[in-house]
Structure formats: C-alpha cells, structure tokens
Amino acid sequence: VESQGHKFYAVDNEDRVQVVLDELRPEFLIVDHYGLDARFESKVRVFCKHILAIDDLANRSHHCDFLLDQGPLRNKEDYGPWVNCECQFFLGTDYVLIGPEFRKLRKSDINSWSKGLISFGGSDPNNITLIILQALESLIQMRDIKWTVVAGIANTHWQTLKHYTTHSQLDITLIKQSDQIAELMSNHDFAIGAAGSMAWERACIGIPSLVIPIEDNQKFGIEVIRHFSLGETLEMPELTTTTLVSALERLQFRANDYLRHNQTMVDGLGVERLLNTMLSVNR
C-alpha cells in the first residue's frame, strides 16, 4: 500500500479505527471484512460522507450507501433483509475489482500446455500448495511441465515449501509474493488455485484454471465456477493423484472454451464502472 503512495494504518480495535477516521474524515469509507456489519458501519458513519460495504455472503446486516457483491449469482433480493432501504447495489462481475493490468494482458488463445501456475492466495493456511505438489510429484508426465509456485507473504509454510521444491523432481520456480501476478498469469498456460479474489483475476486474463476452495467462504465461488462453466473444480476431500490428473486432462481439453467463458464474464473494467458511479454521487 505504501509503495503505491498511500498511507497505511495497522489498527486492531474499533476505538483506534474511530480515532484514525476522525483524523482522516474520508469522503468514502470502504468496509471489506466478514466480521464487520451494520453495528460497526453505524458507528463510523459520522466520520465519512459515504460507506461502501463489500460482501459476498449475504448473511449479515449492513448500514451503507453502496453494497458491492462481485458474484454473478447474487441479486437484490438476497440482500433485501440485510440492508437499509437507501442502499445502492453494485452486483455482478461488471464490478469485479481487479487492476487494469489484467485487462491489458488478456490471453488470445491456449496453444501450448507446458507451463503451470500454482497459487492459493496470500496465506494458504492448510498448505494446499504442498498437497498439490506431492500429488503431482508421483506423475512422470508432470515433470515435463515448468511449474511456478507463488506463496503469499502471509504464508506460514514458506520454509516447508522451499525445502520441498529444492529437492523435488518437478521443475519448480518458487516465488515469495509478487506484484506481477497479471504478467505471471499471462505467461502460463494454465493455473491451479483457490476460489477467492484471484479467481476473478484469472478469469479476466483468460487462463484455464483448476479451482479448489480452501475456505468455507469460497463455497459460493465454486458454485459460480460450475454454474457458468468457468473451469474445473475439486473439493479437498476428493483430491487424489487420480482426480487431479483427470481434472487437468479435462482442463486441457476445454482450455480455449474456458478462456472465452471467463473473458466474457470478466472484462476488467469493474473498478472504472464502480468509481464513475460513486464519484457522480459526490459531485
């Protein structure tokens, strides 16, 4: 955040949040946290002009001017019982929040299958990355693929991954954190990852993906991927070497179909659309 010229405040309680907001008095406050709801938003409303709440679960109350849910299966009725009547909705993938670099680096087609990207977001608490690598290790054909593994800065399993990849028979490049995710996605033929926010980045790029949910709040994301045929999916209880191979074979067979479905779903202009509407309210 600071490297991009912004201020960053690390606060761990609501009282401190209110002190910071009293100092800043922002025109817009964005609330993006599963543990915060209308109670918090009502408290901090006095410090800002407008509140945007980001949600994708539709299971808690909000008191906000705008509510954003990027999922294409949500509608106003899902949030009707949870928001104040003045709330304006931004629903669906027209409002997916990803950087402009993903649109600029969209893939045109998939004509090779030699480079695979593995990334399960910032933390990967259950070290799904290692489980995937161990399953791939036993397959001779996977040794012909150049693998790139990106572990987020909050990943507590870094040393384990580093030791494993150093001694693996797979061709693995291990990266700790990267601000070049769009370029990495664009330079790979397929990806294995979770159903969080990176799923929308992969969709915009058009990289065919095998998606494995690693948190309970990603279950709805998996439903979206299956409903719109955006990629292959596996649940952790069914993950074995055999099911992994089968899923990757299906992914390769339908690679260009998945590319088109994803790019149709996510055009990468969500931030621009959102800001244009929000800022027009403030003029």
Short mmCIF file of C-alpha atoms in Angstrom, two decimals:
data_model
loop_
_atom_site.label_atom_id
_atom_site.label_comp_id
_atom_site.label_asym_id
_atom_site.label_seq_id
_atom_site.Cartn_x
_atom_site.Cartn_y
_atom_site.Cartn_z
CA VAL A 1 0.00 0.00 0.00
CA GLU A 2 2.70 2.47 0.98
CA SER A 3 4.80 1.62 -2.08
CA GLN A 4 1.94 2.96 -4.20
CA GLY A 5 1.97 6.31 -2.38
CA HIS A 6 -0.85 5.68 0.09
CA LYS A 7 -0.98 5.83 3.87
CA PHE A 8 -1.32 2.56 5.75
CA TYR A 9 -2.69 2.28 9.29
CA ALA A 10 -2.44 -1.01 11.18
CA VAL A 11 -5.29 -0.96 13.70
CA ASP A 12 -6.60 -3.86 15.72
CA ASN A 13 -9.65 -2.44 17.53
CA GLU A 14 -12.67 -0.32 16.73
CA ASP A 15 -11.72 2.53 19.08
CA ARG A 16 -8.46 3.02 17.21
CA VAL A 17 -10.31 2.85 13.88
CA GLN A 18 -12.54 5.71 15.01
CA VAL A 19 -9.54 7.80 16.05
CA VAL A 20 -7.94 7.33 12.63
CA LEU A 21 -11.19 8.11 10.80
CA ASP A 22 -11.73 11.21 12.89
CA GLU A 23 -8.33 12.41 11.69
CA LEU A 24 -8.83 11.49 8.04
CA ARG A 25 -12.53 12.32 7.53
CA PRO A 26 -12.66 10.46 4.19
CA GLU A 27 -15.35 11.10 1.61
CA PHE A 28 -15.64 7.34 1.06
CA LEU A 29 -15.07 4.55 3.55
CA ILE A 30 -14.83 1.01 2.17
CA VAL A 31 -15.66 -1.77 4.65
CA ASP A 32 -14.35 -5.16 3.50
CA HIS A 33 -14.38 -7.58 6.42
CA TYR A 34 -16.51 -10.63 7.22
CA GLY A 35 -16.51 -9.67 10.91
CA LEU A 36 -17.95 -6.17 10.43
CA ASP A 37 -21.61 -5.32 9.89
CA ALA A 38 -24.23 -2.62 10.42
CA ARG A 39 -23.21 -2.09 14.04
CA PHE A 40 -19.71 -1.01 13.01
CA GLU A 41 -20.90 0.92 9.94
CA SER A 42 -23.42 2.89 12.01
CA LYS A 43 -20.69 3.86 14.48
CA VAL A 44 -18.25 5.17 11.87
CA ARG A 45 -20.78 6.89 9.60
CA VAL A 46 -20.23 10.22 11.39
CA PHE A 47 -16.61 10.27 10.18
CA CYS A 48 -17.28 9.95 6.43
CA LYS A 49 -19.69 11.02 3.70
CA HIS A 50 -20.34 7.64 2.11
CA ILE A 51 -19.84 3.98 3.04
CA LEU A 52 -19.27 1.15 0.56
CA ALA A 53 -19.63 -2.34 2.04
CA ILE A 54 -18.10 -5.29 0.20
CA ASP A 55 -19.79 -8.64 0.81
CA ASP A 56 -20.36 -11.96 -0.91
CA LEU A 57 -22.16 -14.00 1.73
CA ALA A 58 -25.46 -12.10 2.20
CA ASN A 59 -25.69 -13.28 5.78
CA ARG A 60 -25.29 -10.15 7.95
CA SER A 61 -26.77 -6.68 8.22
CA HIS A 62 -25.25 -3.55 6.65
CA HIS A 63 -25.87 0.16 7.06
CA CYS A 64 -24.21 1.65 3.99
CA ASP A 65 -24.75 3.84 0.94
CA PHE A 66 -23.40 1.24 -1.50
CA LEU A 67 -23.06 -2.52 -1.38
CA LEU A 68 -20.77 -4.43 -3.74
CA ASP A 69 -21.01 -8.16 -4.42
CA GLN A 70 -18.97 -9.30 -7.41
CA GLY A 71 -20.68 -12.68 -7.69
CA PRO A 72 -22.87 -13.17 -10.78
CA LEU A 73 -25.48 -15.26 -8.97
CA ARG A 74 -26.49 -12.66 -6.38
CA ASN A 75 -29.49 -10.34 -6.71
CA LYS A 76 -31.08 -7.53 -4.70
CA GLU A 77 -33.49 -9.95 -3.05
CA ASP A 78 -30.55 -11.79 -1.45
CA TYR A 79 -29.58 -8.60 0.38
CA GLY A 80 -33.07 -7.16 0.89
CA PRO A 81 -33.36 -8.29 4.54
CA TRP A 82 -29.83 -7.14 5.34
CA VAL A 83 -29.51 -3.51 4.17
CA ASN A 84 -31.09 -0.12 4.70
CA CYS A 85 -33.63 0.89 2.04
CA GLU A 86 -31.44 3.71 0.63
CA CYS A 87 -28.59 1.36 -0.25
CA GLN A 88 -27.48 1.30 -3.88
CA PHE A 89 -26.29 -2.06 -5.19
CA PHE A 90 -23.34 -2.98 -7.38
CA LEU A 91 -23.93 -6.64 -8.17
CA GLY A 92 -22.21 -9.00 -10.57
CA THR A 93 -18.99 -9.31 -12.49
CA ASP A 94 -19.40 -5.92 -14.14
CA TYR A 95 -17.98 -4.65 -10.84
CA VAL A 96 -15.15 -7.10 -10.26
CA LEU A 97 -12.33 -5.24 -8.51
CA ILE A 98 -9.09 -6.02 -10.30
CA GLY A 99 -6.25 -3.85 -11.58
CA PRO A 100 -6.11 -2.57 -15.17
CA GLU A 101 -3.04 -4.69 -15.91
CA PHE A 102 -5.20 -7.82 -16.09
CA ARG A 103 -7.25 -6.44 -18.96
CA LYS A 104 -4.10 -5.31 -20.77
CA LEU A 105 -2.58 -8.80 -20.59
CA ARG A 106 -5.59 -10.89 -21.66
CA LYS A 107 -4.65 -14.10 -23.46
CA SER A 108 -5.88 -14.64 -27.02
CA ASP A 109 -5.75 -18.44 -27.02
CA ILE A 110 -4.15 -21.50 -25.41
CA ASN A 111 -1.86 -23.26 -27.87
CA SER A 112 0.58 -24.99 -25.52
CA TRP A 113 0.47 -26.86 -22.22
CA SER A 114 3.98 -26.61 -20.80
CA LYS A 115 3.75 -24.01 -18.02
CA GLY A 116 1.55 -24.28 -14.93
CA LEU A 117 0.98 -21.67 -12.23
CA ILE A 118 0.06 -22.66 -8.67
CA SER A 119 -1.09 -20.02 -6.19
CA PHE A 120 -3.56 -20.23 -3.33
CA GLY A 121 -3.56 -16.58 -2.35
CA GLY A 122 -1.91 -14.77 0.49
CA SER A 123 -1.84 -17.33 3.27
CA ASP A 124 -2.92 -20.89 2.29
CA PRO A 125 -3.34 -21.87 5.98
CA ASN A 126 -3.66 -25.62 5.34
CA ASN A 127 -0.73 -25.71 2.90
CA ILE A 128 -2.82 -26.97 0.00
CA THR A 129 0.08 -25.95 -2.24
CA LEU A 130 2.26 -28.69 -0.77
CA ILE A 131 -0.53 -31.27 -1.09
CA ILE A 132 -0.87 -30.42 -4.78
CA LEU A 133 2.88 -30.64 -5.37
CA GLN A 134 3.10 -34.01 -3.63
CA ALA A 135 0.28 -35.34 -5.81
CA LEU A 136 2.00 -34.07 -8.96
CA GLU A 137 5.39 -35.44 -7.90
CA SER A 138 4.42 -39.06 -8.50
CA LEU A 139 3.44 -38.42 -12.10
CA ILE A 140 6.24 -38.67 -14.64
CA GLN A 141 4.33 -36.61 -17.22
CA MET A 142 4.14 -33.67 -14.79
CA ARG A 143 7.94 -33.43 -14.80
CA ASP A 144 7.78 -32.10 -18.36
CA ILE A 145 5.87 -29.04 -17.15
CA LYS A 146 7.58 -25.93 -15.82
CA TRP A 147 5.78 -25.07 -12.59
CA THR A 148 5.68 -21.67 -10.92
CA VAL A 149 4.51 -21.56 -7.31
CA VAL A 150 3.61 -18.22 -5.73
CA ALA A 151 3.32 -18.18 -1.94
CA GLY A 152 1.90 -15.05 -0.34
CA ILE A 153 3.84 -13.06 2.21
CA ALA A 154 1.47 -14.29 4.95
CA ASN A 155 2.14 -17.94 4.10
CA THR A 156 3.49 -19.60 7.27
CA HIS A 157 4.64 -22.67 5.33
CA TRP A 158 7.33 -20.90 3.31
CA GLN A 159 10.28 -22.87 4.71
CA THR A 160 8.48 -26.18 4.14
CA LEU A 161 7.70 -25.22 0.56
CA LYS A 162 11.24 -24.00 -0.01
CA HIS A 163 12.72 -27.26 1.27
CA TYR A 164 10.28 -29.37 -0.76
CA THR A 165 10.76 -27.52 -4.04
CA THR A 166 14.54 -27.60 -3.65
CA HIS A 167 14.53 -31.40 -3.55
CA SER A 168 11.59 -32.07 -5.87
CA GLN A 169 11.96 -33.86 -9.20
CA LEU A 170 9.47 -31.39 -10.64
CA ASP A 171 10.74 -28.27 -12.42
CA ILE A 172 9.55 -25.66 -9.90
CA THR A 173 10.21 -21.94 -9.55
CA LEU A 174 9.13 -20.79 -6.09
CA ILE A 175 8.25 -17.13 -5.61
CA LYS A 176 7.51 -15.41 -2.32
CA GLN A 177 4.94 -12.73 -3.01
CA SER A 178 4.74 -10.91 -6.33
CA ASP A 179 3.34 -7.64 -7.61
CA GLN A 180 3.49 -9.06 -11.16
CA ILE A 181 0.66 -11.56 -10.86
CA ALA A 182 -1.02 -10.44 -14.09
CA GLU A 183 2.19 -10.97 -16.05
CA LEU A 184 2.74 -14.37 -14.43
CA MET A 185 -0.79 -15.48 -15.31
CA SER A 186 -0.42 -14.26 -18.87
CA ASN A 187 2.86 -16.15 -19.28
CA HIS A 188 1.42 -19.51 -18.16
CA ASP A 189 -0.83 -21.98 -19.95
CA PHE A 190 -3.00 -22.98 -17.01
CA ALA A 191 -3.37 -22.42 -13.27
CA ILE A 192 -4.31 -24.22 -10.07
CA GLY A 193 -5.70 -22.01 -7.31
CA ALA A 194 -8.43 -21.15 -4.86
CA ALA A 195 -11.88 -19.62 -5.35
CA GLY A 196 -11.08 -16.25 -3.79
CA SER A 197 -10.39 -12.88 -5.45
CA MET A 198 -7.63 -14.35 -7.63
CA ALA A 199 -10.31 -16.34 -9.45
CA TRP A 200 -11.56 -13.08 -10.99
CA GLU A 201 -8.03 -12.09 -11.99
CA ARG A 202 -7.54 -15.45 -13.69
CA ALA A 203 -10.91 -15.02 -15.39
CA CYS A 204 -10.01 -11.65 -16.86
CA ILE A 205 -6.67 -12.93 -18.15
CA GLY A 206 -8.45 -16.00 -19.52
CA ILE A 207 -6.10 -18.59 -18.07
CA PRO A 208 -7.82 -22.01 -17.75
CA SER A 209 -7.93 -22.94 -14.09
CA LEU A 210 -8.46 -25.86 -11.77
CA VAL A 211 -10.13 -24.32 -8.72
CA ILE A 212 -10.02 -25.80 -5.23
CA PRO A 213 -11.80 -23.99 -2.35
CA ILE A 214 -9.62 -23.62 0.72
CA GLU A 215 -12.04 -21.67 2.98
CA ASP A 216 -15.72 -22.09 3.77
CA ASN A 217 -16.46 -18.65 2.34
CA GLN A 218 -15.27 -19.89 -1.07
CA LYS A 219 -18.02 -22.49 -1.43
CA PHE A 220 -20.26 -19.99 -3.23
CA GLY A 221 -17.39 -19.13 -5.57
CA ILE A 222 -17.16 -22.79 -6.58
CA GLU A 223 -20.90 -22.80 -7.35
CA VAL A 224 -20.35 -19.82 -9.65
CA ILE A 225 -17.48 -21.54 -11.49
CA ARG A 226 -19.55 -24.67 -12.04
CA HIS A 227 -22.73 -22.81 -12.99
CA PHE A 228 -21.04 -20.71 -15.68
CA SER A 229 -18.53 -23.38 -16.76
CA LEU A 230 -15.52 -21.21 -15.91
CA GLY A 231 -13.07 -24.03 -15.11
CA GLU A 232 -12.54 -27.39 -13.47
CA THR A 233 -13.17 -27.80 -9.75
CA LEU A 234 -12.17 -30.20 -6.99
CA GLU A 235 -13.14 -30.29 -3.34
CA MET A 236 -10.38 -31.10 -0.85
CA PRO A 237 -11.96 -34.40 0.34
CA GLU A 238 -11.91 -35.75 -3.24
CA LEU A 239 -8.37 -34.60 -4.06
CA THR A 240 -6.13 -37.53 -5.01
CA THR A 241 -3.46 -38.02 -7.63
CA THR A 242 -6.04 -39.71 -9.87
CA THR A 243 -8.69 -36.99 -9.57
CA LEU A 244 -6.06 -34.29 -10.01
CA VAL A 245 -4.81 -35.85 -13.26
CA SER A 246 -8.36 -36.27 -14.56
CA ALA A 247 -9.21 -32.66 -13.75
CA LEU A 248 -6.09 -31.35 -15.50
CA GLU A 249 -6.82 -33.50 -18.57
CA ARG A 250 -10.34 -32.07 -18.76
CA LEU A 251 -8.93 -28.59 -18.28
CA GLN A 252 -6.54 -29.02 -21.20
CA PHE A 253 -9.24 -30.45 -23.45
CA ARG A 254 -11.55 -27.47 -22.83
CA ALA A 255 -8.84 -24.82 -22.39
CA ASN A 256 -9.99 -22.39 -25.07
CA ASP A 257 -13.65 -22.79 -24.12
CA TYR A 258 -12.77 -21.82 -20.57
CA LEU A 259 -10.71 -18.89 -21.83
CA ARG A 260 -13.69 -17.49 -23.75
CA HIS A 261 -16.21 -18.12 -20.95
CA ASN A 262 -14.02 -16.34 -18.43
CA GLN A 263 -13.18 -13.34 -20.56
CA THR A 264 -16.85 -12.90 -21.43
CA MET A 265 -17.69 -12.97 -17.73
CA VAL A 266 -14.97 -10.53 -16.56
CA ASP A 267 -13.86 -7.67 -18.82
CA GLY A 268 -11.60 -5.93 -16.28
CA LEU A 269 -13.49 -2.61 -16.24
CA GLY A 270 -15.16 -3.10 -12.87
CA VAL A 271 -13.15 -0.52 -10.94
CA GLU A 272 -13.82 2.13 -13.59
CA ARG A 273 -17.58 1.44 -13.55
CA LEU A 274 -17.73 1.50 -9.76
CA LEU A 275 -15.76 4.72 -9.37
CA ASN A 276 -17.70 6.54 -12.09
CA THR A 277 -20.98 5.83 -10.29
CA MET A 278 -19.69 6.53 -6.79
CA LEU A 279 -17.98 9.78 -7.75
CA SER A 280 -21.05 11.02 -9.61
CA VAL A 281 -22.94 10.84 -6.33
CA ASN A 282 -20.37 13.11 -4.71
CA ARG A 283 -20.36 15.85 -7.38
#
